[in-house]
């Protein structure tokens, strides 16, 4: 159970990719990717995601949060109903799966985790070279 939730992040790059800030935890990395998708401003993404993790440090905290409180934090990112659904789906699966795995096929698919999030997970948490 625990080993499937441990990340193996690559060494930091000079690019300051947001994924690098959260690669130490697969749940945080996937949430980060879900929050940053379709947002172009690095500053807006960075501030909103950092504020989100300051308020909600665990999957359980997200599941216990009121959507209105989450909205106050991630409002600058837009697309709130979809993002909230993604946050809940990632958090539930992270807590429920006996061995945490992410994929694009039906059995391992998590709502809101597409190719970008999946590849980020593979690179930054699993050490895969894609």
Short mmCIF file of N, CA and C in Angstrom, two decimals, residues 17-121:
data_model
loop_
_atom_site.label_atom_id
_atom_site.label_comp_id
_atom_site.label_asym_id
_atom_site.label_seq_id
_atom_site.Cartn_x
_atom_site.Cartn_y
_atom_site.Cartn_z
N UNK A 17 9.56 23.59 -13.72
CA UNK A 17 8.25 23.05 -14.06
C UNK A 17 7.44 22.88 -12.78
N UNK A 18 6.17 23.22 -12.82
CA UNK A 18 5.35 23.10 -11.62
C UNK A 18 5.31 21.67 -11.10
N UNK A 19 5.38 20.71 -11.99
CA UNK A 19 5.36 19.31 -11.56
C UNK A 19 6.52 19.01 -10.61
N UNK A 20 7.65 19.69 -10.82
CA UNK A 20 8.82 19.44 -9.97
C UNK A 20 8.58 19.84 -8.52
N UNK A 21 7.73 20.81 -8.29
CA UNK A 21 7.43 21.26 -6.94
C UNK A 21 6.63 20.21 -6.17
N UNK A 22 5.91 19.36 -6.88
CA UNK A 22 4.99 18.42 -6.23
C UNK A 22 5.29 16.96 -6.53
N UNK A 23 6.42 16.67 -7.17
CA UNK A 23 6.75 15.31 -7.58
C UNK A 23 7.03 14.37 -6.41
N UNK A 24 7.25 14.90 -5.24
CA UNK A 24 7.53 14.05 -4.08
C UNK A 24 6.31 13.25 -3.62
N UNK A 25 5.12 13.62 -4.12
CA UNK A 25 3.88 12.94 -3.70
C UNK A 25 2.99 12.74 -4.92
N UNK A 26 2.70 11.50 -5.30
CA UNK A 26 1.85 11.26 -6.48
C UNK A 26 0.50 11.96 -6.41
N UNK A 27 -0.13 11.97 -5.24
CA UNK A 27 -1.42 12.66 -5.12
C UNK A 27 -1.28 14.14 -5.43
N UNK A 28 -0.27 14.78 -4.85
CA UNK A 28 -0.07 16.21 -5.11
C UNK A 28 0.27 16.47 -6.58
N UNK A 29 1.08 15.61 -7.17
CA UNK A 29 1.45 15.80 -8.57
C UNK A 29 0.21 15.73 -9.46
N UNK A 30 -0.65 14.74 -9.25
CA UNK A 30 -1.85 14.61 -10.07
C UNK A 30 -2.82 15.76 -9.84
N UNK A 31 -2.96 16.19 -8.60
CA UNK A 31 -3.82 17.34 -8.31
C UNK A 31 -3.25 18.58 -8.98
N UNK A 32 -1.96 18.78 -8.89
CA UNK A 32 -1.30 19.92 -9.54
C UNK A 32 -1.60 19.92 -11.04
N UNK A 33 -1.46 18.78 -11.67
CA UNK A 33 -1.72 18.70 -13.11
C UNK A 33 -3.18 18.98 -13.42
N UNK A 34 -4.08 18.47 -12.60
CA UNK A 34 -5.50 18.73 -12.81
C UNK A 34 -5.84 20.20 -12.66
N UNK A 35 -5.18 20.87 -11.74
CA UNK A 35 -5.46 22.28 -11.53
C UNK A 35 -4.81 23.17 -12.59
N UNK A 36 -3.67 22.77 -13.09
CA UNK A 36 -2.95 23.65 -14.02
C UNK A 36 -3.38 23.51 -15.47
N UNK A 37 -4.13 22.47 -15.80
CA UNK A 37 -4.49 22.28 -17.20
C UNK A 37 -5.35 23.43 -17.70
N UNK A 38 -5.09 23.81 -18.92
CA UNK A 38 -5.82 24.88 -19.63
C UNK A 38 -5.68 26.26 -18.97
N UNK A 39 -4.57 26.48 -18.26
CA UNK A 39 -4.26 27.79 -17.69
C UNK A 39 -2.88 28.17 -18.21
N UNK A 40 -2.76 29.33 -18.81
CA UNK A 40 -1.49 29.69 -19.44
C UNK A 40 -0.52 30.41 -18.51
N UNK A 41 -0.98 31.17 -17.57
CA UNK A 41 -0.09 31.97 -16.72
C UNK A 41 0.57 31.13 -15.64
N UNK A 42 1.91 31.07 -15.66
CA UNK A 42 2.65 30.31 -14.65
C UNK A 42 2.38 30.89 -13.27
N UNK A 43 2.36 32.22 -13.15
CA UNK A 43 2.15 32.86 -11.85
C UNK A 43 0.77 32.54 -11.28
N UNK A 44 -0.26 32.60 -12.11
CA UNK A 44 -1.61 32.30 -11.64
C UNK A 44 -1.68 30.85 -11.18
N UNK A 45 -1.12 29.94 -11.97
CA UNK A 45 -1.13 28.52 -11.60
C UNK A 45 -0.37 28.31 -10.30
N UNK A 46 0.82 28.85 -10.21
CA UNK A 46 1.68 28.64 -9.05
C UNK A 46 1.02 29.16 -7.77
N UNK A 47 0.48 30.36 -7.82
CA UNK A 47 -0.15 30.94 -6.63
C UNK A 47 -1.38 30.15 -6.20
N UNK A 48 -2.24 29.80 -7.15
CA UNK A 48 -3.47 29.07 -6.82
C UNK A 48 -3.16 27.67 -6.30
N UNK A 49 -2.24 26.98 -6.94
CA UNK A 49 -1.91 25.61 -6.52
C UNK A 49 -1.24 25.62 -5.15
N UNK A 50 -0.33 26.56 -4.92
CA UNK A 50 0.33 26.66 -3.61
C UNK A 50 -0.70 26.97 -2.53
N UNK A 51 -1.63 27.87 -2.80
CA UNK A 51 -2.67 28.20 -1.83
C UNK A 51 -3.58 27.00 -1.57
N UNK A 52 -3.88 26.25 -2.63
CA UNK A 52 -4.71 25.06 -2.47
C UNK A 52 -4.05 24.07 -1.52
N UNK A 53 -2.76 23.77 -1.73
CA UNK A 53 -2.08 22.80 -0.89
C UNK A 53 -1.82 23.32 0.52
N UNK A 54 -1.77 24.61 0.68
CA UNK A 54 -1.66 25.18 2.02
C UNK A 54 -2.95 24.91 2.80
N UNK A 55 -4.08 25.01 2.13
CA UNK A 55 -5.38 24.79 2.77
C UNK A 55 -5.74 23.32 2.88
N UNK A 56 -5.38 22.53 1.87
CA UNK A 56 -5.78 21.12 1.80
C UNK A 56 -4.54 20.26 1.59
N UNK A 57 -3.97 19.80 2.68
CA UNK A 57 -2.69 19.11 2.61
C UNK A 57 -2.79 17.62 2.37
N UNK A 58 -4.00 17.08 2.46
CA UNK A 58 -4.17 15.64 2.29
C UNK A 58 -5.41 15.36 1.44
N UNK A 59 -5.50 14.15 0.87
CA UNK A 59 -6.71 13.79 0.14
C UNK A 59 -7.95 13.85 1.02
N UNK A 60 -7.82 13.44 2.26
CA UNK A 60 -8.96 13.48 3.18
C UNK A 60 -9.45 14.90 3.38
N UNK A 61 -8.54 15.84 3.51
CA UNK A 61 -8.92 17.25 3.68
C UNK A 61 -9.72 17.75 2.48
N UNK A 62 -9.34 17.32 1.28
CA UNK A 62 -10.07 17.71 0.07
C UNK A 62 -11.48 17.13 0.11
N UNK A 63 -11.59 15.87 0.47
CA UNK A 63 -12.90 15.21 0.48
C UNK A 63 -13.82 15.79 1.56
N UNK A 64 -13.25 16.33 2.60
CA UNK A 64 -14.05 16.93 3.67
C UNK A 64 -14.35 18.41 3.42
N UNK A 65 -13.71 19.01 2.44
CA UNK A 65 -13.85 20.45 2.17
C UNK A 65 -15.19 20.76 1.52
N UNK A 66 -15.68 21.95 1.79
CA UNK A 66 -16.88 22.40 1.08
C UNK A 66 -16.45 22.95 -0.28
N UNK A 67 -17.20 22.64 -1.32
CA UNK A 67 -16.86 23.16 -2.65
C UNK A 67 -16.74 24.69 -2.67
N UNK A 68 -17.53 25.37 -1.88
CA UNK A 68 -17.48 26.84 -1.84
C UNK A 68 -16.12 27.32 -1.34
N UNK A 69 -15.58 26.65 -0.33
CA UNK A 69 -14.26 27.03 0.19
C UNK A 69 -13.15 26.76 -0.82
N UNK A 70 -13.26 25.63 -1.51
CA UNK A 70 -12.27 25.30 -2.54
C UNK A 70 -12.35 26.33 -3.67
N UNK A 71 -13.55 26.69 -4.06
CA UNK A 71 -13.74 27.67 -5.13
C UNK A 71 -13.04 28.99 -4.82
N UNK A 72 -13.11 29.43 -3.59
CA UNK A 72 -12.47 30.70 -3.21
C UNK A 72 -10.97 30.67 -3.52
N UNK A 73 -10.37 29.52 -3.39
CA UNK A 73 -8.92 29.39 -3.60
C UNK A 73 -8.58 29.21 -5.08
N UNK A 74 -9.32 28.35 -5.77
CA UNK A 74 -8.93 28.02 -7.15
C UNK A 74 -9.71 28.80 -8.20
N UNK A 75 -10.50 29.76 -7.78
CA UNK A 75 -11.29 30.57 -8.72
C UNK A 75 -10.46 31.15 -9.87
N UNK A 76 -9.23 31.64 -9.63
CA UNK A 76 -8.45 32.21 -10.75
C UNK A 76 -8.15 31.22 -11.87
N UNK A 77 -8.27 29.91 -11.60
CA UNK A 77 -7.96 28.90 -12.60
C UNK A 77 -9.14 28.63 -13.53
N UNK A 78 -10.35 29.02 -13.12
CA UNK A 78 -11.53 28.80 -13.94
C UNK A 78 -11.97 27.33 -13.96
N UNK A 79 -13.01 27.06 -14.72
CA UNK A 79 -13.53 25.71 -14.93
C UNK A 79 -13.81 24.98 -13.62
N UNK A 80 -14.42 25.67 -12.66
CA UNK A 80 -14.54 25.11 -11.31
C UNK A 80 -15.25 23.76 -11.23
N UNK A 81 -16.44 23.59 -11.82
CA UNK A 81 -17.11 22.29 -11.61
C UNK A 81 -16.25 21.11 -12.06
N UNK A 82 -15.58 21.26 -13.18
CA UNK A 82 -14.72 20.18 -13.69
C UNK A 82 -13.52 19.97 -12.78
N UNK A 83 -12.91 21.04 -12.34
CA UNK A 83 -11.73 20.91 -11.47
C UNK A 83 -12.11 20.26 -10.14
N UNK A 84 -13.23 20.65 -9.58
CA UNK A 84 -13.65 20.06 -8.30
C UNK A 84 -13.92 18.57 -8.47
N UNK A 85 -14.55 18.20 -9.56
CA UNK A 85 -14.81 16.78 -9.84
C UNK A 85 -13.49 16.01 -9.96
N UNK A 86 -12.49 16.63 -10.59
CA UNK A 86 -11.17 16.02 -10.72
C UNK A 86 -10.51 15.86 -9.36
N UNK A 87 -10.57 16.89 -8.53
CA UNK A 87 -9.95 16.83 -7.19
C UNK A 87 -10.55 15.70 -6.36
N UNK A 88 -11.86 15.57 -6.42
CA UNK A 88 -12.54 14.52 -5.67
C UNK A 88 -12.16 13.14 -6.21
N UNK A 89 -12.17 13.00 -7.52
CA UNK A 89 -11.85 11.69 -8.13
C UNK A 89 -10.42 11.26 -7.80
N UNK A 90 -9.47 12.15 -7.93
CA UNK A 90 -8.07 11.80 -7.62
C UNK A 90 -7.93 11.45 -6.15
N UNK A 91 -8.52 12.24 -5.28
CA UNK A 91 -8.41 12.01 -3.84
C UNK A 91 -9.05 10.70 -3.43
N UNK A 92 -10.24 10.42 -3.95
CA UNK A 92 -10.90 9.15 -3.61
C UNK A 92 -10.09 7.96 -4.07
N UNK A 93 -9.62 7.99 -5.30
CA UNK A 93 -8.85 6.85 -5.82
C UNK A 93 -7.53 6.68 -5.07
N UNK A 94 -6.90 7.78 -4.70
CA UNK A 94 -5.64 7.69 -3.97
C UNK A 94 -5.85 6.99 -2.63
N UNK A 95 -6.96 7.27 -1.99
CA UNK A 95 -7.24 6.65 -0.69
C UNK A 95 -7.79 5.23 -0.81
N UNK A 96 -8.50 4.93 -1.87
CA UNK A 96 -9.21 3.65 -1.97
C UNK A 96 -8.43 2.52 -2.63
N UNK A 97 -7.55 2.84 -3.56
CA UNK A 97 -6.87 1.77 -4.29
C UNK A 97 -5.87 1.05 -3.39
N UNK A 98 -5.93 -0.29 -3.35
CA UNK A 98 -4.95 -1.03 -2.54
C UNK A 98 -3.51 -0.77 -3.01
N UNK A 99 -3.32 -0.73 -4.31
CA UNK A 99 -2.04 -0.35 -4.90
C UNK A 99 -2.36 0.81 -5.83
N UNK A 100 -1.77 1.96 -5.55
CA UNK A 100 -2.10 3.14 -6.34
C UNK A 100 -1.43 3.08 -7.70
N UNK A 101 -2.26 3.10 -8.73
CA UNK A 101 -1.79 3.11 -10.11
C UNK A 101 -2.65 4.07 -10.90
N UNK A 102 -2.06 4.65 -11.92
CA UNK A 102 -2.77 5.57 -12.81
C UNK A 102 -2.53 5.10 -14.23
N UNK A 103 -3.54 5.16 -15.05
CA UNK A 103 -3.39 4.79 -16.44
C UNK A 103 -4.47 5.44 -17.28
N UNK A 104 -4.39 5.21 -18.55
CA UNK A 104 -5.38 5.76 -19.48
C UNK A 104 -6.41 4.73 -19.90
N UNK A 105 -6.15 3.45 -19.56
CA UNK A 105 -7.14 2.41 -19.87
C UNK A 105 -8.24 2.43 -18.81
N UNK A 106 -9.35 1.81 -19.12
CA UNK A 106 -10.57 1.88 -18.31
C UNK A 106 -10.34 1.53 -16.83
N UNK A 107 -9.60 0.49 -16.54
CA UNK A 107 -9.42 0.04 -15.16
C UNK A 107 -8.63 1.01 -14.29
N UNK A 108 -7.72 1.74 -14.89
CA UNK A 108 -6.86 2.64 -14.11
C UNK A 108 -7.15 4.12 -14.35
N UNK A 109 -8.13 4.42 -15.17
CA UNK A 109 -8.47 5.81 -15.52
C UNK A 109 -9.12 6.51 -14.33
N UNK A 110 -8.66 7.71 -14.07
CA UNK A 110 -9.24 8.57 -13.03
C UNK A 110 -9.81 9.79 -13.73
N UNK A 111 -11.02 10.18 -13.37
CA UNK A 111 -11.64 11.34 -14.00
C UNK A 111 -10.70 12.54 -13.91
N UNK A 112 -10.51 13.23 -15.03
CA UNK A 112 -9.68 14.43 -15.07
C UNK A 112 -8.21 14.17 -15.29
N UNK A 113 -7.80 12.91 -15.29
CA UNK A 113 -6.39 12.57 -15.52
C UNK A 113 -6.27 12.09 -16.96
N UNK A 114 -5.79 12.99 -17.81
CA UNK A 114 -5.59 12.68 -19.21
C UNK A 114 -4.13 12.40 -19.51
N UNK A 115 -3.79 12.49 -20.78
CA UNK A 115 -2.44 12.15 -21.23
C UNK A 115 -1.37 13.00 -20.54
N UNK A 116 -1.62 14.32 -20.42
CA UNK A 116 -0.64 15.21 -19.78
C UNK A 116 -0.39 14.79 -18.33
N UNK A 117 -1.45 14.58 -17.56
CA UNK A 117 -1.30 14.20 -16.16
C UNK A 117 -0.67 12.82 -16.03
N UNK A 118 -1.10 11.89 -16.87
CA UNK A 118 -0.55 10.54 -16.83
C UNK A 118 0.96 10.55 -17.13
N UNK A 119 1.35 11.26 -18.18
CA UNK A 119 2.77 11.32 -18.52
C UNK A 119 3.57 12.05 -17.44
N UNK A 120 3.00 13.09 -16.86
CA UNK A 120 3.67 13.77 -15.75
C UNK A 120 3.87 12.81 -14.59
N UNK A 121 2.86 12.02 -14.27
CA UNK A 121 2.96 11.02 -13.20
C UNK A 121 4.08 10.02 -13.52
#
